[in-house]
Amino acid sequence: MAAVEAWFLGGPADGRLMAVEVATDGRPPTVVKLPQAGFYFGANEVAAPAVEHIYVLGKKLDDTEVYQYRPPTPAATD
């Protein structure tokens, strides 16, 4: 697996450096989705659906790809 080092800004992965897999031509993806991770302890028998945190590729900084967090848009109300 070919990968590049990427820096994640904002959101739950703020300030983290992580490897991101690149395409066969060496380009990193324009969007990275990080699923919510952790343990479930609750009164309900079933956990709520996992949340995906979305990061969008921005400009490089010192040869490191930078991804910026995109918060979810509020659901439309009737």
Coordinates of C-alpha atoms in Angstrom, one line a residue:
M1 CA 0.0 0.0 0.0
A2 CA 1.5 3.3 -1.1
A3 CA 0.6 6.2 1.3
V4 CA 1.5 9.8 2.1
E5 CA 1.7 11.5 5.5
A6 CA -1.3 13.8 6.1
W7 CA -2.1 16.3 8.7
F8 CA -5.7 16.6 9.9
L9 CA -7.1 19.9 11.1
G10 CA -10.3 20.5 13.1
G11 CA -12.8 17.9 14.2
P12 CA -12.0 14.8 16.3
A13 CA -8.7 14.2 14.6
D14 CA -7.3 17.7 15.0
G15 CA -3.6 18.0 14.9
R16 CA -3.0 14.3 14.1
L17 CA -0.5 13.1 11.5
M18 CA -1.7 9.9 9.8
A19 CA -0.9 7.8 6.7
V20 CA -3.4 8.1 3.9
E21 CA -3.5 5.6 1.0
V22 CA -2.9 7.1 -2.4
A23 CA -4.2 6.1 -5.8
T24 CA -2.1 4.2 -8.3
D25 CA -1.0 7.5 -9.8
G26 CA 0.3 8.7 -6.4
R27 CA -2.5 11.2 -5.8
P28 CA -4.1 11.3 -2.3
P29 CA -7.9 11.2 -2.2
T30 CA -9.8 14.5 -2.2
V31 CA -12.0 13.3 0.7
V32 CA -11.2 11.1 3.7
K33 CA -14.0 9.7 5.9
L34 CA -13.0 8.7 9.4
P35 CA -15.5 6.6 11.2
Q36 CA -16.2 7.3 14.9
A37 CA -14.4 4.8 17.0
G38 CA -14.7 3.8 20.6
F39 CA -16.7 1.6 23.0
Y40 CA -20.4 1.6 23.6
F41 CA -21.8 1.7 27.2
G42 CA -25.4 2.7 27.5
A43 CA -28.9 1.9 28.7
N44 CA -30.2 1.0 25.2
E45 CA -29.7 -2.5 23.9
V46 CA -28.5 -1.1 20.5
A47 CA -25.9 1.5 19.9
A48 CA -26.7 4.5 17.6
P49 CA -25.2 4.3 14.1
A50 CA -21.6 5.2 13.7
V51 CA -20.7 8.7 12.7
E52 CA -18.4 9.5 9.8
H53 CA -16.2 12.5 10.1
I54 CA -15.3 14.0 6.8
Y55 CA -12.1 15.7 5.9
V56 CA -11.4 17.5 2.6
L57 CA -7.9 17.8 1.0
G58 CA -6.4 21.3 1.1
K59 CA -3.0 22.7 0.3
K60 CA 0.3 21.0 1.1
L61 CA 2.3 22.3 4.0
D62 CA 6.0 21.4 4.0
D63 CA 5.4 18.4 1.7
T64 CA 2.6 17.2 4.0
E65 CA -0.9 16.9 2.7
V66 CA -3.4 18.8 4.8
Y67 CA -7.0 17.8 5.3
Q68 CA -9.6 20.2 6.8
Y69 CA -12.6 18.9 8.8
R70 CA -16.0 19.6 7.3
P71 CA -18.7 19.5 10.0
P72 CA -22.0 17.9 9.2
T73 CA -24.7 20.2 7.8
P74 CA -27.8 20.5 10.0
A75 CA -30.7 18.4 8.9
A76 CA -33.4 20.4 7.1
T77 CA -36.6 20.9 9.2
D78 CA -40.1 21.0 7.8

